[in-house]
XYZ file of C-alpha atoms in Angstrom:
614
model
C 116.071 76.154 80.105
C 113.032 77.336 82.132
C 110.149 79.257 79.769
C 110.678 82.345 81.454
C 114.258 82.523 80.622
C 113.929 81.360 76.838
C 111.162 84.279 76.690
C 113.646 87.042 77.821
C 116.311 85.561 75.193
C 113.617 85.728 72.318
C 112.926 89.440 73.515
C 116.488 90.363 73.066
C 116.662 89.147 69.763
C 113.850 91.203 68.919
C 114.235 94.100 70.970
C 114.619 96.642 68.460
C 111.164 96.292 67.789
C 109.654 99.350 68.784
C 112.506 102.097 67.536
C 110.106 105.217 66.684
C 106.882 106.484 68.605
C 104.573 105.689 65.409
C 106.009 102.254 63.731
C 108.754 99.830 65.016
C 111.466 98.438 62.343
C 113.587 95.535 63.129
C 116.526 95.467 60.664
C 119.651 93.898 62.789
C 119.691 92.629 65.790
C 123.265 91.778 67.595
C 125.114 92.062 71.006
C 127.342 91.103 73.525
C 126.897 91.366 77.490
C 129.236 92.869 80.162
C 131.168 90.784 82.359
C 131.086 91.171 85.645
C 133.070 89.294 88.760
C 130.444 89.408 91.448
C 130.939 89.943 94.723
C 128.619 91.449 96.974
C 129.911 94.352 98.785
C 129.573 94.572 102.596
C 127.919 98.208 101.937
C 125.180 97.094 99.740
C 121.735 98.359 99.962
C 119.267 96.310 101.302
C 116.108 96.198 99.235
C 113.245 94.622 97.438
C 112.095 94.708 93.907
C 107.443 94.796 92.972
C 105.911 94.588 89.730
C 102.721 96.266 90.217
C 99.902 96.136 87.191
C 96.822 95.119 86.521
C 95.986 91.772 84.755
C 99.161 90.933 83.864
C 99.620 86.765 83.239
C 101.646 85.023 85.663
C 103.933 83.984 82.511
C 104.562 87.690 81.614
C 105.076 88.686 85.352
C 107.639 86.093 85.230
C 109.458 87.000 82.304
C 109.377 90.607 83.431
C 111.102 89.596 86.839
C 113.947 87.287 84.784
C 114.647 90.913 82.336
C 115.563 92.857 85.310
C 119.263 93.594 86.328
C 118.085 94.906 89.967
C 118.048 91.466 92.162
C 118.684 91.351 95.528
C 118.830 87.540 95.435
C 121.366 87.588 92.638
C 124.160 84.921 93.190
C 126.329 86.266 89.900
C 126.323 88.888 87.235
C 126.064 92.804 88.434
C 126.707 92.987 91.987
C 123.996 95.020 93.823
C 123.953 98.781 94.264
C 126.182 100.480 97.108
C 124.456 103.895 97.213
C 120.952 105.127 96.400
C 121.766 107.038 93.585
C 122.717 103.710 91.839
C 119.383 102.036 92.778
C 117.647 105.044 91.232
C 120.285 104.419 87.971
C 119.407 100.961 88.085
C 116.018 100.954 88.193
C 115.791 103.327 85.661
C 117.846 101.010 83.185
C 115.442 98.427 84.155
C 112.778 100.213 82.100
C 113.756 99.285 78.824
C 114.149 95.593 79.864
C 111.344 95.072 81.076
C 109.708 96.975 78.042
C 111.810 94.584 75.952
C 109.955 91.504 77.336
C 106.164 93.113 77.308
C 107.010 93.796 73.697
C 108.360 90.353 73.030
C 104.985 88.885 73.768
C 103.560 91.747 71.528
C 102.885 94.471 74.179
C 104.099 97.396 72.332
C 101.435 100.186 73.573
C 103.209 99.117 77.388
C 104.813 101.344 79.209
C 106.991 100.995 82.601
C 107.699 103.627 85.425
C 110.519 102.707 87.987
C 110.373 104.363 91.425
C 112.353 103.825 94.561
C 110.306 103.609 97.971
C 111.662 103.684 101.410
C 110.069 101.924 104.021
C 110.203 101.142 107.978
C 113.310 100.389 108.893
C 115.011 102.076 106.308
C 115.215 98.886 103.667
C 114.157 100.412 100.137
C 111.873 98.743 97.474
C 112.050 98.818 93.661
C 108.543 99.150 92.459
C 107.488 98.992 88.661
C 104.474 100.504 87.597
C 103.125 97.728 84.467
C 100.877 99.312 81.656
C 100.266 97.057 79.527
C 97.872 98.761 76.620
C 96.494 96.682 73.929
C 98.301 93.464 72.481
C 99.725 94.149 69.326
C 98.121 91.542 66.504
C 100.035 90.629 63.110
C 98.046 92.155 60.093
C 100.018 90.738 57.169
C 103.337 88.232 57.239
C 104.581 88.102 53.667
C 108.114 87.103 52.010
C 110.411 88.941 49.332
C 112.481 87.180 47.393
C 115.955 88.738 46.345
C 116.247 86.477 43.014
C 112.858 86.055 42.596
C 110.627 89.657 42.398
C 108.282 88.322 40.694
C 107.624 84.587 42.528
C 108.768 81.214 41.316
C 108.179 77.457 42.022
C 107.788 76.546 45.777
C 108.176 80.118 46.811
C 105.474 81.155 49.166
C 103.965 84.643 49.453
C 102.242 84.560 52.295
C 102.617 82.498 56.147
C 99.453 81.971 56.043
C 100.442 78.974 53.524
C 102.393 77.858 55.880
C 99.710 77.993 58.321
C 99.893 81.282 60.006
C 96.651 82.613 61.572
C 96.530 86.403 61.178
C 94.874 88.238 64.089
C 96.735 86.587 66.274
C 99.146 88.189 68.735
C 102.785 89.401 67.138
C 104.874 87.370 70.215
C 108.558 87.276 69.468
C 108.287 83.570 69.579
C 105.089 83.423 66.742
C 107.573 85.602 64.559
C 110.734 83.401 64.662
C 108.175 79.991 64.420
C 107.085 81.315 61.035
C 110.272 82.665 59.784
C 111.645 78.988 60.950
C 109.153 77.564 58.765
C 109.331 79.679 55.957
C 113.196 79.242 55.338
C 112.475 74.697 55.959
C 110.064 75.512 53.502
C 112.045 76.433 50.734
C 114.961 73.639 51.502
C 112.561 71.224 51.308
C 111.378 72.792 47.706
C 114.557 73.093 46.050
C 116.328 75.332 47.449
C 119.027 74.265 49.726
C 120.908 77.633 49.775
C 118.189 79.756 51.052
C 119.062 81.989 54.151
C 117.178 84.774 56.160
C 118.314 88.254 54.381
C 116.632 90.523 56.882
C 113.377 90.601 58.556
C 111.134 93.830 58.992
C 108.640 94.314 61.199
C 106.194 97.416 61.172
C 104.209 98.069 64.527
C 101.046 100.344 64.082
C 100.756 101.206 67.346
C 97.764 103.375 66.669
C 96.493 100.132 65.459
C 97.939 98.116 67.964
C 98.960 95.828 64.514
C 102.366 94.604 63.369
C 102.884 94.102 58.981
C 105.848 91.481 59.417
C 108.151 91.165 55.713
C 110.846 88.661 55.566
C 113.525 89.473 52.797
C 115.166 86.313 51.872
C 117.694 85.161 49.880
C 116.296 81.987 47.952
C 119.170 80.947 46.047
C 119.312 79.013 42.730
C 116.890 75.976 42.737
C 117.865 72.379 42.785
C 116.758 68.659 41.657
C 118.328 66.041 43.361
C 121.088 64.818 41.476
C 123.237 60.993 41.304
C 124.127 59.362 45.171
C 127.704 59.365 45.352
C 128.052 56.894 48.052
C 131.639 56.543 50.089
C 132.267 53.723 52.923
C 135.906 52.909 52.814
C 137.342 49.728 54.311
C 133.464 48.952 54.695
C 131.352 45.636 53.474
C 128.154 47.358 52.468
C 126.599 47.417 49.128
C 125.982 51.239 47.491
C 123.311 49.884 46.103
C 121.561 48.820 49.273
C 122.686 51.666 50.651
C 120.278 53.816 47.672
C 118.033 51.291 48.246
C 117.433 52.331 51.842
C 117.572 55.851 50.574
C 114.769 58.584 50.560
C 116.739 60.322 48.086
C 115.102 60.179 44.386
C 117.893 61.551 41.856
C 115.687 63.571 38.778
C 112.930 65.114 42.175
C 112.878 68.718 43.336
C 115.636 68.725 46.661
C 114.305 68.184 49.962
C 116.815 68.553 53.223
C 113.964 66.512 54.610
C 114.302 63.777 52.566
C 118.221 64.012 53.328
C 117.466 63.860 56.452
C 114.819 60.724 56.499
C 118.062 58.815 54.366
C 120.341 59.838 57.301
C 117.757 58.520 59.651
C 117.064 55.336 57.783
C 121.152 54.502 57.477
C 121.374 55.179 60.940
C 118.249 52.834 62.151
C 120.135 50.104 60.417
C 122.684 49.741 63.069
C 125.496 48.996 60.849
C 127.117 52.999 60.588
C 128.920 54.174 63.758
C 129.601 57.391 61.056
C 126.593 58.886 58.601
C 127.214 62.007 56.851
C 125.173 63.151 53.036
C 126.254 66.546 51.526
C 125.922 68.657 48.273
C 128.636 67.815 45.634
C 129.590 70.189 42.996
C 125.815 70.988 41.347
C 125.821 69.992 37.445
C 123.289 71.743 35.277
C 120.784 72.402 38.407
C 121.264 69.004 39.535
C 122.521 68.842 43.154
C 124.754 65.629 43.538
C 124.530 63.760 47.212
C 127.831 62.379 48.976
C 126.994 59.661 51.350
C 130.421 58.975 53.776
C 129.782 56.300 56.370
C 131.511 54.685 58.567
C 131.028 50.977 59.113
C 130.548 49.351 63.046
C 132.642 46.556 64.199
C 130.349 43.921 62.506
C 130.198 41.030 65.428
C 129.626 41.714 68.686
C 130.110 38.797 71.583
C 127.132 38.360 74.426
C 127.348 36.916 77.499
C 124.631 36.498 80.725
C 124.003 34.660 83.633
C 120.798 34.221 85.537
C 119.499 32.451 88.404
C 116.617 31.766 90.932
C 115.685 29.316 93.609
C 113.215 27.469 91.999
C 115.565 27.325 88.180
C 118.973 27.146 89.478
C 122.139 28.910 87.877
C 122.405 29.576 83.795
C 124.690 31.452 81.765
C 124.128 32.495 77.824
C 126.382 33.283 75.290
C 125.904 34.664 71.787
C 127.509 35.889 68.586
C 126.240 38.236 66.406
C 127.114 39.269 62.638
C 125.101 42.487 61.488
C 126.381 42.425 57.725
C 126.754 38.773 56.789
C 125.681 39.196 53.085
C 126.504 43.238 52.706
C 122.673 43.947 52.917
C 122.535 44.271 56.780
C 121.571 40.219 57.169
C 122.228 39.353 60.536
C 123.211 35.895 62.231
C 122.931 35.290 65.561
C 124.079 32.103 67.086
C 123.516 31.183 70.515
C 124.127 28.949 73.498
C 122.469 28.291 76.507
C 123.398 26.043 79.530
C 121.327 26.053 82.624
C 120.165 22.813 84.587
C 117.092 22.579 83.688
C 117.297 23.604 79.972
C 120.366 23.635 77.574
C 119.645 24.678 74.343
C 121.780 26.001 70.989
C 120.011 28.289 67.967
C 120.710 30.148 65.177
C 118.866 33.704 64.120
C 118.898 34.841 60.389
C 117.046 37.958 59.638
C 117.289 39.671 56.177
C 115.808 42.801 55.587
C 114.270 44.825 52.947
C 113.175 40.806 51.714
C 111.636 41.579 48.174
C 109.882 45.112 49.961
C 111.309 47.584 52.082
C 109.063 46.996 55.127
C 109.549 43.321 55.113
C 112.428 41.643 56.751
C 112.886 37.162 56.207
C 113.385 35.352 58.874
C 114.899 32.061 59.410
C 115.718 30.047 62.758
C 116.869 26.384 64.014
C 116.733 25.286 67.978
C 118.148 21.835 69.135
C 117.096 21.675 73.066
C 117.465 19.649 75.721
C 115.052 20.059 78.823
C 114.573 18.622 82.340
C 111.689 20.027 84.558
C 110.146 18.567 87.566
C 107.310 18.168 85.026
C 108.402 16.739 82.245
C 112.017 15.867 79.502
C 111.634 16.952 76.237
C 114.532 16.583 73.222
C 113.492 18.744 70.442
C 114.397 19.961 67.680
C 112.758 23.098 65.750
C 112.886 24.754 62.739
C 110.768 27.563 60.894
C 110.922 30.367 58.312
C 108.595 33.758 58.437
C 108.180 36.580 56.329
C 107.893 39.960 59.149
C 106.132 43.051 57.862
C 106.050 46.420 59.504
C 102.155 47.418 58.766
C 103.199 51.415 60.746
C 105.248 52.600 63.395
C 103.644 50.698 65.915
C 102.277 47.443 64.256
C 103.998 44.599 63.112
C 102.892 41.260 61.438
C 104.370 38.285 60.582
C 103.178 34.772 59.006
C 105.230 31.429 59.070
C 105.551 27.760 58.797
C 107.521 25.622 61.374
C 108.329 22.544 61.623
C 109.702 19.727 65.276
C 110.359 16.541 66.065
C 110.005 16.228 69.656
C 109.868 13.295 72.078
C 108.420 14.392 75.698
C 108.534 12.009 78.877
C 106.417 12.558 81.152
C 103.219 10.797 83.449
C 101.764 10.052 80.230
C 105.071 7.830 79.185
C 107.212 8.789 76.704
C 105.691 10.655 73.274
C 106.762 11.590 70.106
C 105.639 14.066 68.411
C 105.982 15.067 64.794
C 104.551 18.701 63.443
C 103.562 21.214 61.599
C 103.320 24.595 62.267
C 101.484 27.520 61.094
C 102.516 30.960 63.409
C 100.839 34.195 62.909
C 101.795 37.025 64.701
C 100.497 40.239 65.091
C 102.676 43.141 67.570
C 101.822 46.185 69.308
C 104.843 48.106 70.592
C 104.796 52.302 71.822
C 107.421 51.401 75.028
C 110.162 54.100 75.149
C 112.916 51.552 76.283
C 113.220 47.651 75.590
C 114.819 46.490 78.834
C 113.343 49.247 81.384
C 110.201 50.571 79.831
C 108.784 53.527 81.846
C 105.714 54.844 79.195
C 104.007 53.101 76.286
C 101.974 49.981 75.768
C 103.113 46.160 74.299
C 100.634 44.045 73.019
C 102.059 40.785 71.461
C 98.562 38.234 69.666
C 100.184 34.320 68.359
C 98.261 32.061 66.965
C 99.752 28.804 65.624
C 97.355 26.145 64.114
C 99.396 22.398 64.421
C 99.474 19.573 62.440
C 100.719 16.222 62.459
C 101.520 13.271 64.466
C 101.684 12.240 67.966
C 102.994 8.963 69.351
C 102.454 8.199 65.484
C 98.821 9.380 65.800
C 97.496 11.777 63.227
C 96.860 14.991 65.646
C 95.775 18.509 65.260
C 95.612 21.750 67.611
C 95.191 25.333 67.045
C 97.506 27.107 70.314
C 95.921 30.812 71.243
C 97.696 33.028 72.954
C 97.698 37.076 74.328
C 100.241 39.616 76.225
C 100.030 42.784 76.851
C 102.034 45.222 79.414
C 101.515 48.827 80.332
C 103.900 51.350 81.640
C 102.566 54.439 83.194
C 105.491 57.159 84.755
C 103.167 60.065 86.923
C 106.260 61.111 88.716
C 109.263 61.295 87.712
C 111.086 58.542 89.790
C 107.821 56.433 89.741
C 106.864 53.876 87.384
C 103.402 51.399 87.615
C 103.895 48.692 85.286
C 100.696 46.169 84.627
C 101.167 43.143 82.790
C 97.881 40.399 81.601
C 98.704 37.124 79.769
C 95.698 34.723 78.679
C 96.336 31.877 76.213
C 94.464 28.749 75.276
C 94.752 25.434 73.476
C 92.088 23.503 71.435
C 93.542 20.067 71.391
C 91.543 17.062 72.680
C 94.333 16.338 75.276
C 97.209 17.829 77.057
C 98.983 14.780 76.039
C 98.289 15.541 72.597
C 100.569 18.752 73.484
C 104.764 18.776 73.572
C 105.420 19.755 77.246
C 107.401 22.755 75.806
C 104.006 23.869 73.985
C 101.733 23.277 76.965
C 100.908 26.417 79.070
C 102.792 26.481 82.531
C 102.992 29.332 84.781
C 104.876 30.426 88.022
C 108.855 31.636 88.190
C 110.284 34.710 87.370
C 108.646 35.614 84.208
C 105.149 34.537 85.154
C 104.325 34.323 88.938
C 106.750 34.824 91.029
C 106.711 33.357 94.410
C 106.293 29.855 93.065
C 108.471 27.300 91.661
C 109.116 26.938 87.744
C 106.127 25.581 86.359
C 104.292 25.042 89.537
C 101.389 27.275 89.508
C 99.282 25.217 87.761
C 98.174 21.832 87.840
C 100.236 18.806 89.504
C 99.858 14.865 89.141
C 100.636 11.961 92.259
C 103.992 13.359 93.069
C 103.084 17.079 92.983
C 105.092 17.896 89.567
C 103.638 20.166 87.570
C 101.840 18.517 83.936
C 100.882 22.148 82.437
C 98.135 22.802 81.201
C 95.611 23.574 77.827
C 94.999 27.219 78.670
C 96.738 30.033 81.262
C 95.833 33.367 83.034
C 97.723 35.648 84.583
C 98.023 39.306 86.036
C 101.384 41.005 87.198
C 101.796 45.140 88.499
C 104.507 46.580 90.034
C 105.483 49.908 91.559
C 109.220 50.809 90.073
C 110.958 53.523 92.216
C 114.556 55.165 91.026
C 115.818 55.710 94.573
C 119.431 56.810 93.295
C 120.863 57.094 89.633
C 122.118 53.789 89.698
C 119.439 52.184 92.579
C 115.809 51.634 92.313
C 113.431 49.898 94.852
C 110.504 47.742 93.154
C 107.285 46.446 94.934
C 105.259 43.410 92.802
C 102.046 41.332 93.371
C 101.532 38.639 90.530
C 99.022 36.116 90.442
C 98.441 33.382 87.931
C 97.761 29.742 86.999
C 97.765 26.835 84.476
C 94.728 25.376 84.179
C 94.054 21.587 82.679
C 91.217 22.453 80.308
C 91.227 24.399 77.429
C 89.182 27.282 79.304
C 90.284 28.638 82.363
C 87.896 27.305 85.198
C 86.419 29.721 87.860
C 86.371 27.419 90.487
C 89.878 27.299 90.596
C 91.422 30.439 92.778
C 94.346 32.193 90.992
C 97.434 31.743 92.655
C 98.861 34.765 94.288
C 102.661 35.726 95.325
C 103.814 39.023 96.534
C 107.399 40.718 97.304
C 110.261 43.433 96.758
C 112.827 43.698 94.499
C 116.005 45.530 93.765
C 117.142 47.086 90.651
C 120.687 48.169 89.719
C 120.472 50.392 86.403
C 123.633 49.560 83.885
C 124.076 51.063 80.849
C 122.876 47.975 78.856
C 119.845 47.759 81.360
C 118.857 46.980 84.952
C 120.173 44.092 86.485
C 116.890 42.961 88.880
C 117.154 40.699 92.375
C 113.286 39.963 93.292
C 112.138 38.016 96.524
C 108.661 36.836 96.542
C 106.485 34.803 98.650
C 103.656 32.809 97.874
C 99.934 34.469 99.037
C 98.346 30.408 98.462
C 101.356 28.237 99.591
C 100.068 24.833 99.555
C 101.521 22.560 101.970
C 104.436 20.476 100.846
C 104.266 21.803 97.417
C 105.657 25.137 97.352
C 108.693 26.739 99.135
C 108.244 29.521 101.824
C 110.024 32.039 99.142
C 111.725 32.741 95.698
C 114.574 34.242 94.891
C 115.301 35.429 90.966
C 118.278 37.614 89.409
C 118.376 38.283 85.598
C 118.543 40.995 82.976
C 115.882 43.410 82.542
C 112.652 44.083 84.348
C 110.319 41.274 84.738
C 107.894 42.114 82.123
């Protein structure tokens, strides 16, 4: 709804504001408008319409030209005059309106004059004549309490408790904030009944100041009492359900902590259905019914992907969201693609021993086959996740694989321990097509153990963090870094699946899987101890359903554990195509490489997955 519009609908609701010459008293305020079926006769008068004044705001001006009836532009509602005497009648009834909206942003001392010029060729013009006079300022905003004469607990007297600045202008809008506020103040202190009797408001227009009294009816007052909790057919627990509540039975009521439970049921994902009301009150405790409805607990996942440089793949996954009653979810998945087929298994359980802390337990069995290396492993670890606010999470674990890599080196085993700790960063509006916010993701992972039945220890570093910036609203810049570094003695040392590689359609596009980084004898790529890397696009929603994107991306692998200068990054450029779905954007990229080297990398890539790049 455009501002100048919701302005002239708060000055109707108030426009009985100004009823005698010395005071104003608002007691009621109700209607219902005409209906017209518009037209426009062939005899209508041709005119204009002026608002004339001095210093009146743009906003005002604007609000002042939405109140009047008189528009010669109209396409619907009262058709336009026929005759001059109804131009004069019109103009005249245009007044009031427009004194309606001057006194809805507390212009009571205003006054309007309508007059009806004729000019050269015989086309008339509506002018008003603006006086504005003195803003009206609120002197005192206080509350009366039908049950209550005398006060009570969590009653307020005053809005300046509920922060209410007197002295300041006595807009429409200010008064209907603070009434707003006063009536969420009292549900949220007990009293869950209470309800706007009347409002008065006194204008001093001598005094250019308004004495605003709110008569409300507070009801009785209420302490939360027993969760009744009702999910038929449904797996849940009740008592995870008051668990997650922020319902305390034997505390003053709050709708907002009714509200924070709704929210909190809802963020769990398992309700399609989340309802809490009042239950028959016994002996001023207010019971709370909780009805939900359960979701279809499993849903089925399936994708496909595929690139130039990777080949074809397809995923599939299953996915319980109440395993246990308590919102534990299992997800098992499969995924077959020629270069890597691997099958896991996801356990998270929430509210683990705290409700901020969610356990998590996984298992991969993989088999891989790059131009770099072949790797069997197999991987297991458990974490404890803990959200630290709404936009930090950390998490510590332990993990453990037996892995056996073949590469230039020969064929390795390797046997360790793992240590992750993780620390998140996450304000993005959207997980699969971000358009504002920031990610940051910090890992580090200290290892321990054997390799090629060597006692062998490294500590793997590593940093992400993307950027979405929206300055239009079809336009999105997106900037992505990635650094990461490994303290081991020797990249043999290092599972191929743990070394750094860059290049492909997550990393650098333009170059082959792996390949932008460094290569042995036969130009395969070996990975690397430490990475760097620096992606931005330009994201533009052409249609609903089509968007354009340009990229530049530039990267590398490096052998040591510090990125070396002397090695150029390796660039790649190109456009992409984005078809928006309701579970995301499906994105088709074609890149070239800026650095191709000569009978190493491929004149272009092509990549089509899931989701934006980064």
């Amino acid at each position: 709804m455009p501002a100048a519009i919701k302005h002239f609908a708060i000055a109707v609701l108030l426009a009985a504001l100004a009823a005698a010459p010395a005071y104003a008293e608002e007691t009621a305020a109700s209607g219902a408008g005409a209906a017209y079926s518009w037209e426009r006769p062939e005899t209508a008068i041709a005119f204009t319409t002026r608002i004339e004044g001095r210093r009146i705001p743009d906003y005002l001006r604007d609000l002042m030209k939405n109140a009047r009836t008189l528009r010669p532009d109209a396409e619907d509602g009262v058709p336009p005059p026929t005759t001059l005497a109804q131009l004069r009648r019109r103009a005249k009834e245009d007044e009031s309106h427009l004194k309606e909206a001057m006194r809805s942003e507390a212009y009571y001392n205003g006054s309007v004059s309508a007059s009806v010029r004729q000019g050269q060729g015989g086309a008339f013009e509506v002018v008003y004549l603006v006086t504005l006079g003195p803003r009206t300022m609120i002197r005192n905003f206080t509350m009366q309490y039908r049950e209550y004469p005398d006060g009570g607990p969590g009653l307020v007297e005053s809005a300046t408790e509920l922060g209410l600045q007197l002295e300041r202008a006595a807009t429409a809008q200010r008064v209907i904030d603070f009434t707003q506020k006063a009536i969420a103040h009292l549900h949220n202190h007990g009293y869950p009944d209470a309800a706007l009797d009347r409002r008065r408001v006194i204008v001093d227009l001598s005094a250019s100041r308004a004495d605003v009294t709110l008569f409300i009816a507070a009801g009785e007052r209420y302490l939360f009492g027993p969760m009744l909790v009702e999910n038929e057919g449904g797996r849940t627990y009740p008592d995870y359900v008051r668990q997650l509540a922020e319902i305390v039975p034997g505390t003053v009521y709050s709708r907002a902590q009714v509200d924070a439970t709704a929210d909190a049921l809802r963020a769990t994902g398992l309700f399609s259905g989340v309802d809490i009301s009042p239950a028959q009150a016994e002996g001023g405790a207010l019971p709370q019914r909780i009805e939900l409805t359960e979701r279809e607990a499993r849903t089925v996942r399936l994708g496909v992907k595929w690139s130039t440089s990777e080949g074809a793949g397809v995923t599939g996954s299953w996915e319980h969201r109440n395993l246990l009653g308590r919102a534990e979810k299992l997800t098992l998945a499969l995924s077959i693609a020629e270069i890597e087929q691997a099958a896991t298994a996801d356990f998270r359980k929430p509210d683990f021993l705290r409700p901020d802390q969610s356990l998590l337990a996984a298992i991969e069995i993989a088999h891989e086959d790059s131009e770099g290396y072949k790797e069997d492993r197999i991987k297991t670890g458990i974490s404890l996740e803990r959200v630290l606010n709404e936009t930090w999470t950390g998490s510590l674990g332990v993990t453990f694989q037996l892995s056996e890599t073949e590469d230039m080196n020969g064929r390795i085993g390797h046997r360790l321990f793992g240590v992750p700790v993780t620390l998140k960063y996450d304000t993005a509006d959207d997980l699969l097509d971000p358009t504002e916010g920031l990610r940051a993701l910090l890992q580090g992972t200290p290892y321990f153990g054997t390799s090629d039945e060597t006692a062998t220890a490294f500590t793997k570093l590593e940093g992400t963090a993307s950027t979405y910036l929206t300055p239009a609203e079809a336009i999105t810049f997106a900037f992505r870094g990635r650094y990461g570094m490994i303290a081991a003695g020797d990249t043999a040392d290092v599972p191929g699946s743990t070394r750094f590689h860059a290049g492909g359609g997550g990393s650098v596009r333009g170059y082959g899987y792996q390949m932008a980084g460094p290569l042995d004898a036969n130009d395969d790529p070996t990975g690397g101890r430490s990475v760097l890397e620096a992606n931005a696009e330009a994201r533009w929603r052409a249609f609903e359903d089509i968007g354009l994107v340009a990229f530049i991306d530039g990267g590398q692998a490096f052998e040591n554990p510090v990125p070396s200068l002397s090695d150029p990054l390796l660039w790649g450029a190109g456009l992409g195509l984005r078809y928006y779905t309701p579970i995301g954007p499906v994105r088709a990229d074609v890149a070239i490489p800026l650095n191709r080297r000569r009978g190493v990398d491929d004149a272009f890539q092509i990549y089509v997955s899931l989701g934006q790049a980064f």
